Coordinates of N, CA, C and O in Angstrom, one line a residue:
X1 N -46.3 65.1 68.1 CA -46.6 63.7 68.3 C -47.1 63.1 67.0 O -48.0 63.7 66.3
X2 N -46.3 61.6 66.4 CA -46.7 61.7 65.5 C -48.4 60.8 65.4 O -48.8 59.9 66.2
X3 N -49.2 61.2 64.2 CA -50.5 60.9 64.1 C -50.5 59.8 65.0 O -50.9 59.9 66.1
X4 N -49.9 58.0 64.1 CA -50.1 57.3 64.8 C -50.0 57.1 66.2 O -50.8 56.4 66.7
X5 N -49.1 57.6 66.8 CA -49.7 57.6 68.3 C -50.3 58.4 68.9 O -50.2 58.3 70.2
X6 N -51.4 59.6 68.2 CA -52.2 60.3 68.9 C -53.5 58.9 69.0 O -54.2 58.6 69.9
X7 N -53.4 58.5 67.8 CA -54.5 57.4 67.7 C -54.3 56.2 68.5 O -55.4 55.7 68.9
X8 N -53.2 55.5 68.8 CA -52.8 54.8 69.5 C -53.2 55.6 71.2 O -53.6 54.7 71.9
X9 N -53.2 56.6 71.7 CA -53.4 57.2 72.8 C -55.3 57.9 72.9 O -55.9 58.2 74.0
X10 N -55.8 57.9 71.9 CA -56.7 57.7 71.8 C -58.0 56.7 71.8 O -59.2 56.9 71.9
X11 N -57.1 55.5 71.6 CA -58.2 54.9 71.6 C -58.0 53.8 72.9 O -58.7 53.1 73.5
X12 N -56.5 54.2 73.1 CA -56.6 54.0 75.2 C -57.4 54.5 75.9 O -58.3 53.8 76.4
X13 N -57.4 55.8 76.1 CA -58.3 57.1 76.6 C -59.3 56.4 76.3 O -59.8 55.9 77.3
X14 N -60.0 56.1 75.1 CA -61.2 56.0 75.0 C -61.9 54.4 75.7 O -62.9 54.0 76.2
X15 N -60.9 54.1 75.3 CA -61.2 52.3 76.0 C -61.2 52.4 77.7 O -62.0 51.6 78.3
X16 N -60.3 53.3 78.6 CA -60.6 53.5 79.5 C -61.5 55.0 80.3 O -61.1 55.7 81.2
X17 N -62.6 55.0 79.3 CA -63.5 55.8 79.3 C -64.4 54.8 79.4 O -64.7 54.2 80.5
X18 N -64.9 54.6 78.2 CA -65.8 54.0 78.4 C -65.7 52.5 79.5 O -66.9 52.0 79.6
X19 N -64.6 51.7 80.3 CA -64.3 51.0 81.4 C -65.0 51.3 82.3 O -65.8 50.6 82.9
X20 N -64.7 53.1 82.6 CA -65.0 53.4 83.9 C -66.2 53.5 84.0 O -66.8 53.2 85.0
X21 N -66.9 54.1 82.6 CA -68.5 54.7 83.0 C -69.1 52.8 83.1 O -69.8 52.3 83.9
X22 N -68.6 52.4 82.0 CA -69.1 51.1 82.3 C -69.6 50.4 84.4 O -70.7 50.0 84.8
X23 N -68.1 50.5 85.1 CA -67.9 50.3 85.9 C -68.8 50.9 86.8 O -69.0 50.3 87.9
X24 N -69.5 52.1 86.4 CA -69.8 53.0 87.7 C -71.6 53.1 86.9 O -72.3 54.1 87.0
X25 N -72.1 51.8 86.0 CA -73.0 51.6 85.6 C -73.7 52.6 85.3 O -74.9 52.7 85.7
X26 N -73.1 53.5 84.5 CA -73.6 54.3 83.9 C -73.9 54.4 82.3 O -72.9 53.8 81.7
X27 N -74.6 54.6 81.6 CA -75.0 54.8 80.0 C -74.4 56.4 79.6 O -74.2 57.5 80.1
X28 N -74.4 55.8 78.5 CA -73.9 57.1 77.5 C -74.6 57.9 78.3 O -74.3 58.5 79.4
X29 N -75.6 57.9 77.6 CA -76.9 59.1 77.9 C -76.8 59.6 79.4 O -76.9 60.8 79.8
X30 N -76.7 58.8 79.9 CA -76.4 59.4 81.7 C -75.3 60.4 81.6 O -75.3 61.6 82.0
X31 N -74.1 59.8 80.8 CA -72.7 60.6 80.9 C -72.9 61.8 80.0 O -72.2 62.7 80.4
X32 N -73.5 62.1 79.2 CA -74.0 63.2 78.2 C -74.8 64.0 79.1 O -74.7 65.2 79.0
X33 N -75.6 63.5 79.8 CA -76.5 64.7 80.2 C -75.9 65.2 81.2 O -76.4 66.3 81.4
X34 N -74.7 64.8 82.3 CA -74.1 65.1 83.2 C -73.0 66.2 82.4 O -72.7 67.2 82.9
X35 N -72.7 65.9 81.5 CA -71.9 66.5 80.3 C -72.1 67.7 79.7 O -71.5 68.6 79.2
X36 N -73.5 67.2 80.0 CA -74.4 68.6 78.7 C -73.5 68.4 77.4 O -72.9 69.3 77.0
X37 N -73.6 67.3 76.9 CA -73.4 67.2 75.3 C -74.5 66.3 75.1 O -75.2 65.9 76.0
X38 N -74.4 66.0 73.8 CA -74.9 64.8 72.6 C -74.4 63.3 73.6 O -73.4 63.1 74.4
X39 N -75.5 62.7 73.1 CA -75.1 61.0 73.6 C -74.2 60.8 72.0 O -73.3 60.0 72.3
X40 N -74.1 61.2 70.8 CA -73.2 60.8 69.6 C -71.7 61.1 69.8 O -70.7 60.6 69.2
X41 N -71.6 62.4 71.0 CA -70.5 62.8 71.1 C -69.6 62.3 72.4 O -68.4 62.6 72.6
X42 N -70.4 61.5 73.3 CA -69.9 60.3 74.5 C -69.5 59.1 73.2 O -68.4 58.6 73.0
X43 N -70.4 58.9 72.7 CA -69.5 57.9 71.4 C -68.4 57.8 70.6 O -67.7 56.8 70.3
X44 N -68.5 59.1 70.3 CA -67.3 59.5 69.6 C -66.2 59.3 70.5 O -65.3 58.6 70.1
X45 N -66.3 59.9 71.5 CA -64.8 59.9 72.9 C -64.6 58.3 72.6 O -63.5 57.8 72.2
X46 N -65.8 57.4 72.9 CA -65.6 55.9 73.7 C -65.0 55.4 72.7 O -64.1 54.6 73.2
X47 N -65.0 55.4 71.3 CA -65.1 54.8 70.1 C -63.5 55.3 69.8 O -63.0 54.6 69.0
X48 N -62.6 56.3 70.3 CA -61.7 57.5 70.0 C -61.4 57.8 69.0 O -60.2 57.9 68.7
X49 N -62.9 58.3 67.9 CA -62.9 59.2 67.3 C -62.3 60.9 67.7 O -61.7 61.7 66.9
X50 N -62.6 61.1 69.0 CA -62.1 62.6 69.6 C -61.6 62.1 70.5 O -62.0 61.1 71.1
X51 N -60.4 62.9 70.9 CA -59.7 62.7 72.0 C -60.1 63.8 72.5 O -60.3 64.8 71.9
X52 N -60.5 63.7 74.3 CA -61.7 64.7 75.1 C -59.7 65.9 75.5 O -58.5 65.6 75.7
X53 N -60.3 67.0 75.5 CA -60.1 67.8 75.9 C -59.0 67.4 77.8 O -59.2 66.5 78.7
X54 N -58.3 68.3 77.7 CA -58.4 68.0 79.5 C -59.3 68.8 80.3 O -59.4 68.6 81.5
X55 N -59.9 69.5 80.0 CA -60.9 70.1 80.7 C -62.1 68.9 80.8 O -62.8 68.6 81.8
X56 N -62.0 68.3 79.5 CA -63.5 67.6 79.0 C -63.2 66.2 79.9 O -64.2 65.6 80.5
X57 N -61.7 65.7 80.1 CA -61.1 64.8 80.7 C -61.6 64.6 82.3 O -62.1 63.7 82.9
X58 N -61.3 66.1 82.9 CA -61.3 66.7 84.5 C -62.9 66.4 84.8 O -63.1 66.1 86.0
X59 N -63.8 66.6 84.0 CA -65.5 66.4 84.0 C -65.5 64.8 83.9 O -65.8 64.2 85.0
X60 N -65.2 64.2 83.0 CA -65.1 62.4 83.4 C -64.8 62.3 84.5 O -65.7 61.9 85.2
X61 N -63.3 62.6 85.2 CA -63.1 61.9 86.1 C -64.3 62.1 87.3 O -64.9 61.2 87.9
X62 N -64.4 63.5 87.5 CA -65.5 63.9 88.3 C -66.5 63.2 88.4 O -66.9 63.1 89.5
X63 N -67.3 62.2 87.1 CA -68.3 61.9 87.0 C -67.9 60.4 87.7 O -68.6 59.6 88.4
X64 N -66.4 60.2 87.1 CA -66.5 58.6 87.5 C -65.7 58.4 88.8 O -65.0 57.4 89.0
X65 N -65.7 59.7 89.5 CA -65.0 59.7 91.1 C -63.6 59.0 90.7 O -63.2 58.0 91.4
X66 N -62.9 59.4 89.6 CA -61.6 58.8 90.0 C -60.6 60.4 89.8 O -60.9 61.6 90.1
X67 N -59.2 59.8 89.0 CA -58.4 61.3 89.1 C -57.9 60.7 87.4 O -57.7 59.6 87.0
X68 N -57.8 62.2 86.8 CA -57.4 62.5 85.1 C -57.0 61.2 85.0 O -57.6 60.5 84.3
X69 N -55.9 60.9 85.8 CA -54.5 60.6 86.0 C -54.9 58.9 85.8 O -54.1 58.1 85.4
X70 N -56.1 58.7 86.2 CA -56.1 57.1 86.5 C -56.5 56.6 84.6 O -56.2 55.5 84.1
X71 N -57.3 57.8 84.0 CA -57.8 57.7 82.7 C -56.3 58.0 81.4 O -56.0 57.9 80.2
X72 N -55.9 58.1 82.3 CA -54.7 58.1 81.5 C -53.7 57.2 81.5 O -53.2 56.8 80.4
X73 N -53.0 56.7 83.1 CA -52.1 56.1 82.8 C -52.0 54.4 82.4 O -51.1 53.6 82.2
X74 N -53.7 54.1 82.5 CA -54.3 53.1 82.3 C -53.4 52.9 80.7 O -52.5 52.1 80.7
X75 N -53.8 53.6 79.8 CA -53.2 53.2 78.8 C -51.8 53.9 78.2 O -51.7 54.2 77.0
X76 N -50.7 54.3 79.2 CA -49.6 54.8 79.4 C -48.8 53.7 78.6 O -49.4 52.7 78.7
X77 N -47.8 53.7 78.0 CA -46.5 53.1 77.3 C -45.0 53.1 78.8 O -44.0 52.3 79.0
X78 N -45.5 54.3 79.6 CA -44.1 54.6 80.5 C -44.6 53.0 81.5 O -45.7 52.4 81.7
X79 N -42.9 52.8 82.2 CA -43.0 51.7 82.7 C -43.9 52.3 84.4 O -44.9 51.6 84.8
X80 N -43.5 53.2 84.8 CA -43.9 53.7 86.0 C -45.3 53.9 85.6 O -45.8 52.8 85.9
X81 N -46.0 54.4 85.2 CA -47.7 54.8 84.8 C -47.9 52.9 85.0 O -48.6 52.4 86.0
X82 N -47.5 52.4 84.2 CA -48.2 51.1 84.2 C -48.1 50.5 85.6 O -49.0 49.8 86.0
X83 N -46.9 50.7 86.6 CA -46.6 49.8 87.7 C -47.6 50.6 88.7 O -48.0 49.9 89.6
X84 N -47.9 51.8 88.6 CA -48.7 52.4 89.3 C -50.3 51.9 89.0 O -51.2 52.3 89.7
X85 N -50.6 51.1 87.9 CA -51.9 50.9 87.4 C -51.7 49.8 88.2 O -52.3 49.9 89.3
X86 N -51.0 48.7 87.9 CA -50.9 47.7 88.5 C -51.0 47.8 89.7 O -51.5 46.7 90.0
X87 N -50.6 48.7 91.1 CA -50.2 48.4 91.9 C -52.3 48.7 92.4 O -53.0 47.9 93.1
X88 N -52.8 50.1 91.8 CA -53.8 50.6 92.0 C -55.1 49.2 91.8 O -56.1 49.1 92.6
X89 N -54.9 47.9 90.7 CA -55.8 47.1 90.9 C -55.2 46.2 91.8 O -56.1 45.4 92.1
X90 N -53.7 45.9 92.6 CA -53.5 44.8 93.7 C -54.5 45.5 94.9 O -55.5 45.1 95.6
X91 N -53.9 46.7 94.7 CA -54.7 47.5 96.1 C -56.6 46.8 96.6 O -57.0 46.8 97.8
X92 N -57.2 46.4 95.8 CA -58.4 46.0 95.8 C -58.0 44.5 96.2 O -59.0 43.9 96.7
X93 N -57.1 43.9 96.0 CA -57.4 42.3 96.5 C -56.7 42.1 97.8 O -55.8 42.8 98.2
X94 N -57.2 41.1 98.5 CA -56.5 40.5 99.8 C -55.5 40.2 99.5 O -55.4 40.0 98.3
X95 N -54.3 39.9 100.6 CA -52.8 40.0 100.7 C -52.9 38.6 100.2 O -51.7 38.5 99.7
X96 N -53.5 37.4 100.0 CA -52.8 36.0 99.2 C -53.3 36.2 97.6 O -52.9 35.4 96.8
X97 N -53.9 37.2 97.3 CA -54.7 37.1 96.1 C -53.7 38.0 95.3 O -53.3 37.7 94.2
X98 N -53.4 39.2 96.1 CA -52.0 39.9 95.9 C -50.9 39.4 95.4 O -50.5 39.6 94.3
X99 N -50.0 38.4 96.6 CA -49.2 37.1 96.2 C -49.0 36.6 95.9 O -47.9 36.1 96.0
X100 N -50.4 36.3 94.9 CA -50.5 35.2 93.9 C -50.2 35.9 92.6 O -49.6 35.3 91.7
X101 N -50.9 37.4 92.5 CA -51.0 38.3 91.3 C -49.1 37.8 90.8 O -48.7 37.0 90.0
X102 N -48.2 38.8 91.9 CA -47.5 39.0 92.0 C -46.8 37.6 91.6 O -45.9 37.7 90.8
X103 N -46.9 36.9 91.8 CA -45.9 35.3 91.2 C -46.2 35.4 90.1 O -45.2 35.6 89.4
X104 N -47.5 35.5 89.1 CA -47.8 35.3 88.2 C -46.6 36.1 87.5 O -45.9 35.6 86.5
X105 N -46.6 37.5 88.2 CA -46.0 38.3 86.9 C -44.5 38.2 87.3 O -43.6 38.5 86.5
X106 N -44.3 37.8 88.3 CA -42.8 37.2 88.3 C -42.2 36.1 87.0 O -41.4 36.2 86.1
X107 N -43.1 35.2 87.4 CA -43.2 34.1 86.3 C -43.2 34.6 84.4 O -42.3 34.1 83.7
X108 N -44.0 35.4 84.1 CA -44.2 35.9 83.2 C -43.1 36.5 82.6 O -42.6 35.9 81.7
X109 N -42.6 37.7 83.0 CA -41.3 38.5 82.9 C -40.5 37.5 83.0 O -40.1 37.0 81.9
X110 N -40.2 37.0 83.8 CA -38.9 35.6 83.4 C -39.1 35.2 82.5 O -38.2 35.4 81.7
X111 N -40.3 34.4 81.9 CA -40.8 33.6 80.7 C -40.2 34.7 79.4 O -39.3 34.4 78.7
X112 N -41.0 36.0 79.4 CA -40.9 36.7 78.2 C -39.7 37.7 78.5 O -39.6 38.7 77.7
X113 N -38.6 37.5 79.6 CA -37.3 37.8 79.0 C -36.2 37.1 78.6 O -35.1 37.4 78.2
X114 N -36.8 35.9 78.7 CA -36.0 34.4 78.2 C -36.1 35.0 76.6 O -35.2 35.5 75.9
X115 N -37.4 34.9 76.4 CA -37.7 34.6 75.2 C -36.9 35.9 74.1 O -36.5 35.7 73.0
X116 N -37.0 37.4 74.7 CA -36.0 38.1 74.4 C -34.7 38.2 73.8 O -34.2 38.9 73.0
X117 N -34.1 37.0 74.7 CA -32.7 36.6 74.3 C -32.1 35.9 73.5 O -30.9 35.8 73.6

């Protein structure tokens, strides 16, 4: 893989790292000591200086009750990872709010495959 997209995949990883712990109002220091590392080295991940391990990965999710899988395809390039992200935040809204998501990006994709052409 080349460099630039380990860093480009890193600093996804890391941006939806630090989302989740955000989300599940947690602090570094909380995630570190659950960790048993350094709070410099929760930084390092968040910041994607280091890309976590999948073992180190399998302990995140654990921590933030989700699956590897959600810390990853968050910031996926594949069209399927993303429509599965997408479908994972409609899942939380009521069926008009859904509806509405869903026009939007109707709208959207027409707009930016016009513009394509």
């Amino acid at each position: 893989m080349p460099k630039t997209e380990v860093e480009r995949l890193a600093a996804g990883v890391s941006r939806a790292i630090a989302k989740r712990r955000a989300a599940c109002e947690l602090t570094q220091e909380q995630v570190a000591e659950r960790l048993g590392i350094g709070v410099e080295a929760v930084s390092r991940i968040e910041r994607g200086v280091v890309l976590p391990t999948v073992v180190r990965l399998g302990e995140l999710a654990d921590i933030f009750e989700c699956n590897i899988a959600d810390l990853l395809t968050e910031v996926s390039s594949r069209a399927t990872d993303q429509a599965n992200h997408i479908a994972r935040l409609l899942s939380k809204l009521g069926s008009a709010d859904r509806a509405m998501v869903v026009e939007i990006i109707e709208k959207l994709t027409a707009r930016l495959g016009d513009l394509d052409r």
